[in-house]
Amino acid sequence: MEFSDLYKQSNSALAQFSPDGRFIAVAVEHRLIVRDSENPKRIHAVFSTPYTAPFVQQVEWSRDSRFVLTASFAQSRVDVWAPDDIDWRCAITDEVARVERAVWSPDSLHVLTFSELDLRLSVWSLVDGDERRYVQFPKLQAGVSFHPDGEFAAVAQRRDLRDYIGVYSTQDWRLVRELALDTADVQGVRWSPDGLHIVAWDTSASFVVQVLNVGGAVKRSVQPADAGLGVRTCVWSPSGQFVVLGGYDGRLHVLSSLTWRAVATLEPKPHISVPTDVFCEAELPRALSASRIHTRFDLATVPCTLKMGGKSHKTCVEFSADGSLLCAVNEAMPCTVWVWQVRTMRVSAIIQTLHPVRVCVWSPVENVLVFATGTASVYLWRENRGCHLFEVPAASVAVGGVVWNPNGDGMAVLSKGLFAMAYITDQTEPE
């Protein structure tokens, strides 16, 4: 793995690649800087926002990569910029209620803003500045989920003490269908990859999940008797064959989209007795003059017991690009990354790190898993090729975030106030 020089950024959560992979946008206090992703030394555009502290609080590219928006929720303002036309600009302000979130529509010509207290969802047009449409009583926490082809939007709403899903056309933002839910306080909605079903889940205090078709018929209500607390994560496989429901108890319930019944329950446990690859990070002897601790991965002898506890920074459930693998990190074992084979629902690898995992993401184009633990190293796992680590060649770097380029050519490695580009080379991984 090769690393670029370090460059400034103010908030690791705001570093975003354009969907076409050409650029990476980062915030540096009140400025938005757009760099070339292949050669980050080359600055494509710099935009100076009018925001005061806490400056830029959101950065998001449009799907066609023509525009990038920034937001300051403290000032209830959203601005849209065009990196290829630095003289063009659009400012969005809501005079009635403070803006708390902004989302691009799939056509890249409308911006959706959620107002405080779930009062309304406003749809702003970049083509006609006077055009504005509203969706009443949206649920900010549940958000909005778009149909795979971008023609419809599913918006969680609440009125008259009942939850609904409003299905809106993204052409004119008129209500197409309203689906009633039997939930106490819906927390999220997800459209299936084939666009035929919508999954909605209830409050964190109750594990209740409803699967509806686009006609409004409830295909399945899922409420495991021993589930305990509610749904924390909901993830569809890329093919739409499975949907994984992650609970607050750390268990993963895998549902088949053919029967809408659980085909497996994956439960990470500290004691490993079944033969599998268990990679454990270990410190190397430290030289007196060494400025940092060096580590490596060793294969553990099974049976073995994994380390429990530690401060949790990240919970993660994510399918690989082709849907053949599933990875997870939970709060009970924050230093452990689990990887399952989806075809067999069996553990493919377990990776134990010295420090809690802060980020864990698959490559968007191949089955390469990258994660970081707040040290100077970036960790990489490939099926049948093991787990390796690469140290960022710079002092005082603590990698807390990783963002893949959508084309899979590289990634942004993020530390406090700094970032570098990292590229996977064709060279053999280190021992």
Tab-separated table of N, CA, C and O in Angstrom, residues 51-129:
chain	number	residue	atom	x	y	z
A	51	TYR	N	-19.998	30.505	6.539
A	51	TYR	CA	-20.307	29.947	7.858
A	51	TYR	C	-19.296	30.398	8.905
A	51	TYR	O	-18.106	30.506	8.642
A	52	THR	N	-19.816	30.620	10.105
A	52	THR	CA	-18.965	30.827	11.271
A	52	THR	C	-18.927	29.528	12.066
A	52	THR	O	-19.578	28.545	11.712
A	53	ALA	N	-18.169	29.492	13.140
A	53	ALA	CA	-18.045	28.271	13.949
A	53	ALA	C	-19.436	27.776	14.357
A	53	ALA	O	-20.285	28.595	14.735
A	54	PRO	N	-19.686	26.467	14.223
A	54	PRO	CA	-18.763	25.366	13.932
A	54	PRO	C	-18.490	25.098	12.457
A	54	PRO	O	-18.161	23.963	12.071
A	55	PHE	N	-18.639	26.092	11.624
A	55	PHE	CA	-18.277	26.010	10.211
A	55	PHE	C	-19.083	24.942	9.473
A	55	PHE	O	-20.265	24.761	9.743
A	56	VAL	N	-18.430	24.237	8.553
A	56	VAL	CA	-19.123	23.261	7.699
A	56	VAL	C	-19.495	22.025	8.525
A	56	VAL	O	-18.650	21.426	9.179
A	57	GLN	N	-20.777	21.639	8.476
A	57	GLN	CA	-21.259	20.494	9.253
A	57	GLN	C	-21.738	19.338	8.384
A	57	GLN	O	-22.033	18.265	8.903
A	58	GLN	N	-21.821	19.533	7.077
A	58	GLN	CA	-22.180	18.448	6.169
A	58	GLN	C	-21.595	18.729	4.788
A	58	GLN	O	-21.561	19.873	4.333
A	59	VAL	N	-21.119	17.680	4.139
A	59	VAL	CA	-20.646	17.733	2.756
A	59	VAL	C	-21.239	16.534	2.031
A	59	VAL	O	-21.160	15.412	2.524
A	60	GLU	N	-21.850	16.766	0.883
A	60	GLU	CA	-22.434	15.653	0.129
A	60	GLU	C	-22.462	15.970	-1.363
A	60	GLU	O	-22.884	17.052	-1.772
A	61	TRP	N	-22.005	15.011	-2.170
A	61	TRP	CA	-21.995	15.152	-3.627
A	61	TRP	C	-23.353	14.756	-4.209
A	61	TRP	O	-24.034	13.880	-3.684
A	62	SER	N	-23.699	15.365	-5.327
A	62	SER	CA	-24.851	14.902	-6.087
A	62	SER	C	-24.474	13.619	-6.830
A	62	SER	O	-23.296	13.333	-7.044
A	63	ARG	N	-25.478	12.839	-7.227
A	63	ARG	CA	-25.204	11.547	-7.854
A	63	ARG	C	-24.448	11.671	-9.168
A	63	ARG	O	-23.694	10.781	-9.553
A	64	ASP	N	-24.683	12.771	-9.903
A	64	ASP	CA	-24.007	12.942	-11.190
A	64	ASP	C	-22.645	13.606	-11.059
A	64	ASP	O	-21.991	13.889	-12.069
A	65	SER	N	-22.199	13.891	-9.838
A	65	SER	CA	-20.885	14.477	-9.535
A	65	SER	C	-20.730	15.912	-10.029
A	65	SER	O	-19.623	16.451	-10.005
A	66	ARG	N	-21.815	16.552	-10.463
A	66	ARG	CA	-21.723	17.929	-10.949
A	66	ARG	C	-21.714	18.939	-9.813
A	66	ARG	O	-21.126	20.017	-9.935
A	67	PHE	N	-22.388	18.592	-8.706
A	67	PHE	CA	-22.543	19.538	-7.612
A	67	PHE	C	-22.113	18.911	-6.293
A	67	PHE	O	-22.109	17.688	-6.133
A	68	VAL	N	-21.791	19.771	-5.340
A	68	VAL	CA	-21.506	19.337	-3.976
A	68	VAL	C	-22.134	20.363	-3.036
A	68	VAL	O	-22.046	21.576	-3.275
A	69	LEU	N	-22.842	19.864	-2.023
A	69	LEU	CA	-23.482	20.780	-1.086
A	69	LEU	C	-22.719	20.819	0.233
A	69	LEU	O	-22.073	19.849	0.622
A	70	THR	N	-22.802	21.964	0.879
A	70	THR	CA	-22.296	22.123	2.241
A	70	THR	C	-23.439	22.660	3.084
A	70	THR	O	-24.367	23.294	2.570
A	71	ALA	N	-23.377	22.410	4.384
A	71	ALA	CA	-24.454	22.871	5.257
A	71	ALA	C	-23.891	23.327	6.584
A	71	ALA	O	-22.919	22.767	7.104
A	72	SER	N	-24.518	24.354	7.119
A	72	SER	CA	-24.277	24.810	8.485
A	72	SER	C	-25.625	24.805	9.182
A	72	SER	O	-26.458	25.680	8.950
A	73	PHE	N	-25.860	23.778	9.994
A	73	PHE	CA	-27.152	23.673	10.666
A	73	PHE	C	-27.279	24.709	11.773
A	73	PHE	O	-28.389	25.109	12.123
A	74	ALA	N	-26.149	25.154	12.302
A	74	ALA	CA	-26.186	26.211	13.318
A	74	ALA	C	-26.742	27.505	12.723
A	74	ALA	O	-27.367	28.305	13.425
A	75	GLN	N	-26.511	27.709	11.404
A	75	GLN	CA	-27.010	28.904	10.742
A	75	GLN	C	-28.195	28.616	9.833
A	75	GLN	O	-28.635	29.516	9.102
A	76	SER	N	-28.687	27.354	9.868
A	76	SER	CA	-29.844	26.947	9.066
A	76	SER	C	-29.654	27.310	7.596
A	76	SER	O	-30.524	27.894	6.953
A	77	ARG	N	-28.507	26.883	7.067
A	77	ARG	CA	-28.185	27.278	5.696
A	77	ARG	C	-27.518	26.121	4.957
A	77	ARG	O	-26.685	25.404	5.514
A	78	VAL	N	-27.893	25.973	3.679
A	78	VAL	CA	-27.286	24.992	2.789
A	78	VAL	C	-26.821	25.719	1.541
A	78	VAL	O	-27.545	26.558	0.983
A	79	ASP	N	-25.600	25.419	1.088
A	79	ASP	CA	-25.067	25.998	-0.142
A	79	ASP	C	-24.690	24.891	-1.098
A	79	ASP	O	-24.195	23.835	-0.691
A	80	VAL	N	-24.922	25.135	-2.385
A	80	VAL	CA	-24.586	24.169	-3.433
A	80	VAL	C	-23.548	24.803	-4.347
A	80	VAL	O	-23.701	25.948	-4.783
A	81	TRP	N	-22.490	24.021	-4.639
A	81	TRP	CA	-21.369	24.499	-5.434
A	81	TRP	C	-21.164	23.593	-6.643
A	81	TRP	O	-21.489	22.402	-6.600
A	82	ALA	N	-20.601	24.151	-7.694
A	82	ALA	CA	-20.304	23.403	-8.919
A	82	ALA	C	-18.794	23.442	-9.146
A	82	ALA	O	-18.263	24.471	-9.590
A	83	PRO	N	-18.077	22.374	-8.844
A	83	PRO	CA	-16.607	22.385	-8.988
A	83	PRO	C	-16.113	22.711	-10.393
A	83	PRO	O	-15.014	23.235	-10.547
A	84	ASP	N	-16.910	22.420	-11.421
A	84	ASP	CA	-16.498	22.719	-12.794
A	84	ASP	C	-16.946	24.098	-13.256
A	84	ASP	O	-16.682	24.487	-14.406
A	85	ASP	N	-17.658	24.828	-12.402
A	85	ASP	CA	-18.083	26.193	-12.718
A	85	ASP	C	-18.053	26.984	-11.413
A	85	ASP	O	-19.062	27.126	-10.721
A	86	ILE	N	-16.893	27.499	-11.074
A	86	ILE	CA	-16.699	28.112	-9.760
A	86	ILE	C	-17.501	29.401	-9.579
A	86	ILE	O	-17.651	29.887	-8.453
A	87	ASP	N	-18.048	29.959	-10.673
A	87	ASP	CA	-18.845	31.176	-10.551
A	87	ASP	C	-20.307	30.882	-10.233
A	87	ASP	O	-21.063	31.795	-9.889
A	88	TRP	N	-20.698	29.596	-10.355
A	88	TRP	CA	-22.099	29.229	-10.079
A	88	TRP	C	-22.249	28.880	-8.605
A	88	TRP	O	-21.392	28.233	-8.016
A	89	ARG	N	-23.405	29.260	-8.034
A	89	ARG	CA	-23.633	28.990	-6.613
A	89	ARG	C	-25.117	29.074	-6.307
A	89	ARG	O	-25.838	29.865	-6.925
A	90	CYS	N	-25.566	28.264	-5.368
A	90	CYS	CA	-26.956	28.289	-4.931
A	90	CYS	C	-26.985	28.275	-3.414
A	90	CYS	O	-26.309	27.459	-2.779
A	91	ALA	N	-27.750	29.178	-2.823
A	91	ALA	CA	-27.885	29.246	-1.366
A	91	ALA	C	-29.317	28.912	-0.977
A	91	ALA	O	-30.273	29.398	-1.600
A	92	ILE	N	-29.473	28.071	0.039
A	92	ILE	CA	-30.786	27.642	0.512
A	92	ILE	C	-30.910	28.001	1.984
A	92	ILE	O	-30.083	27.595	2.805
A	93	THR	N	-31.928	28.765	2.312
A	93	THR	CA	-32.210	29.116	3.709
A	93	THR	C	-33.702	28.922	3.964
A	93	THR	O	-34.533	29.205	3.091
A	94	ASP	N	-34.026	28.413	5.137
A	94	ASP	CA	-35.421	28.211	5.516
A	94	ASP	C	-35.781	29.245	6.570
A	94	ASP	O	-35.218	29.251	7.659
A	95	GLU	N	-36.715	30.129	6.212
A	95	GLU	CA	-37.067	31.213	7.117
A	95	GLU	C	-37.991	30.770	8.238
A	95	GLU	O	-38.156	31.480	9.242
A	96	VAL	N	-38.625	29.612	8.089
A	96	VAL	CA	-39.641	29.185	9.054
A	96	VAL	C	-39.060	28.330	10.167
A	96	VAL	O	-39.322	28.557	11.342
A	97	ALA	N	-38.256	27.315	9.795
A	97	ALA	CA	-37.734	26.376	10.799
A	97	ALA	C	-36.277	26.064	10.487
A	97	ALA	O	-35.855	26.059	9.331
A	98	ARG	N	-35.512	25.788	11.520
A	98	ARG	CA	-34.081	25.526	11.360
A	98	ARG	C	-33.856	24.208	10.632
A	98	ARG	O	-34.470	23.188	10.921
A	99	VAL	N	-32.935	24.230	9.669
A	99	VAL	CA	-32.587	23.034	8.900
A	99	VAL	C	-31.687	22.141	9.744
A	99	VAL	O	-30.728	22.612	10.362
A	100	GLU	N	-31.983	20.835	9.755
A	100	GLU	CA	-31.188	19.894	10.545
A	100	GLU	C	-30.535	18.808	9.697
A	100	GLU	O	-29.717	18.044	10.211
A	101	ARG	N	-30.879	18.722	8.425
A	101	ARG	CA	-30.271	17.723	7.555
A	101	ARG	C	-30.578	18.063	6.111
A	101	ARG	O	-31.640	18.622	5.813
A	102	ALA	N	-29.662	17.742	5.201
A	102	ALA	CA	-29.868	17.971	3.774
A	102	ALA	C	-29.531	16.698	3.009
A	102	ALA	O	-28.589	15.984	3.357
A	103	VAL	N	-30.320	16.403	1.967
A	103	VAL	CA	-30.154	15.192	1.173
A	103	VAL	C	-30.353	15.537	-0.302
A	103	VAL	O	-31.243	16.315	-0.641
A	104	TRP	N	-29.534	14.935	-1.159
A	104	TRP	CA	-29.716	15.093	-2.604
A	104	TRP	C	-30.823	14.165	-3.094
A	104	TRP	O	-30.955	13.032	-2.631
A	105	SER	N	-31.587	14.635	-4.063
A	105	SER	CA	-32.509	13.747	-4.767
A	105	SER	C	-31.721	12.998	-5.839
A	105	SER	O	-30.653	13.449	-6.268
A	106	PRO	N	-32.227	11.850	-6.301
A	106	PRO	CA	-31.469	11.067	-7.290
A	106	PRO	C	-31.219	11.792	-8.610
A	106	PRO	O	-30.243	11.482	-9.302
A	107	ASP	N	-32.085	12.746	-8.984
A	107	ASP	CA	-31.887	13.436	-10.260
A	107	ASP	C	-30.825	14.521	-10.190
A	107	ASP	O	-30.494	15.145	-11.218
A	108	SER	N	-30.269	14.770	-9.013
A	108	SER	CA	-29.214	15.772	-8.794
A	108	SER	C	-29.677	17.194	-9.090
A	108	SER	O	-28.850	18.101	-9.208
A	109	LEU	N	-30.979	17.400	-9.206
A	109	LEU	CA	-31.516	18.728	-9.492
A	109	LEU	C	-32.369	19.266	-8.351
A	109	LEU	O	-32.895	20.379	-8.442
A	110	HIS	N	-32.529	18.480	-7.293
A	110	HIS	CA	-33.302	18.915	-6.137
A	110	HIS	C	-32.534	18.599	-4.862
A	110	HIS	O	-31.822	17.592	-4.790
A	111	VAL	N	-32.693	19.445	-3.868
A	111	VAL	CA	-32.112	19.240	-2.547
A	111	VAL	C	-33.248	19.154	-1.545
A	111	VAL	O	-34.161	19.989	-1.556
A	112	LEU	N	-33.194	18.129	-0.683
A	112	LEU	CA	-34.207	17.938	0.348
A	112	LEU	C	-33.636	18.392	1.682
A	112	LEU	O	-32.512	18.024	2.039
A	113	THR	N	-34.379	19.191	2.422
A	113	THR	CA	-33.947	19.615	3.754
A	113	THR	C	-35.004	19.242	4.785
A	113	THR	O	-36.198	19.449	4.569
A	114	PHE	N	-34.544	18.679	5.906
A	114	PHE	CA	-35.415	18.355	7.034
A	114	PHE	C	-35.351	19.506	8.026
A	114	PHE	O	-34.266	19.972	8.380
A	115	SER	N	-36.505	19.931	8.513
A	115	SER	CA	-36.547	21.018	9.488
A	115	SER	C	-36.606	20.452	10.899
A	115	SER	O	-36.905	19.272	11.110
A	116	GLU	N	-36.313	21.301	11.871
A	116	GLU	CA	-36.324	20.881	13.267
A	116	GLU	C	-37.728	20.471	13.701
A	116	GLU	O	-38.732	20.878	13.109
A	117	LEU	N	-37.785	19.628	14.730
A	117	LEU	CA	-39.042	19.151	15.314
A	117	LEU	C	-39.890	18.361	14.323
A	117	LEU	O	-41.107	18.196	14.515
A	118	ASP	N	-39.267	17.849	13.258
A	118	ASP	CA	-39.972	17.045	12.254
A	118	ASP	C	-41.187	17.778	11.683
A	118	ASP	O	-42.238	17.174	11.402
A	119	LEU	N	-41.059	19.095	11.484
A	119	LEU	CA	-42.189	19.873	10.989
A	119	LEU	C	-42.458	19.610	9.512
A	119	LEU	O	-43.608	19.414	9.106
A	120	ARG	N	-41.397	19.599	8.695
A	120	ARG	CA	-41.613	19.380	7.272
A	120	ARG	C	-40.313	19.030	6.567
A	120	ARG	O	-39.220	19.302	7.065
A	121	LEU	N	-40.489	18.434	5.401
A	121	LEU	CA	-39.389	18.154	4.487
A	121	LEU	C	-39.577	19.069	3.286
A	121	LEU	O	-40.619	19.030	2.614
A	122	SER	N	-38.604	19.922	3.028
A	122	SER	CA	-38.697	20.878	1.927
A	122	SER	C	-37.891	20.374	0.738
A	122	SER	O	-36.782	19.868	0.902
A	123	VAL	N	-38.452	20.501	-0.461
A	123	VAL	CA	-37.791	20.083	-1.697
A	123	VAL	C	-37.488	21.332	-2.503
A	123	VAL	O	-38.394	22.048	-2.950
A	124	TRP	N	-36.197	21.603	-2.706
A	124	TRP	CA	-35.743	22.809	-3.386
A	124	TRP	C	-35.214	22.451	-4.769
A	124	TRP	O	-34.449	21.507	-4.916
A	125	SER	N	-35.597	23.229	-5.762
A	125	SER	CA	-35.168	22.981	-7.135
A	125	SER	C	-33.967	23.854	-7.482
A	125	SER	O	-33.939	25.045	-7.170
A	126	LEU	N	-32.959	23.240	-8.131
A	126	LEU	CA	-31.816	24.012	-8.610
A	126	LEU	C	-32.091	24.638	-9.971
A	126	LEU	O	-31.350	25.507	-10.415
A	127	VAL	N	-33.148	24.167	-10.638
A	127	VAL	CA	-33.485	24.688	-11.968
A	127	VAL	C	-34.358	25.923	-11.849
A	127	VAL	O	-34.122	26.941	-12.500
A	128	ASP	N	-35.376	25.847	-11.010
A	128	ASP	CA	-36.280	26.962	-10.791
A	128	ASP	C	-36.185	27.371	-9.327
A	128	ASP	O	-36.675	26.681	-8.442
A	129	GLY	N	-35.545	28.476	-9.072
A	129	GLY	CA	-35.299	28.905	-7.697
A	129	GLY	C	-36.560	29.213	-6.917
A	129	GLY	O	-36.553	29.214	-5.681
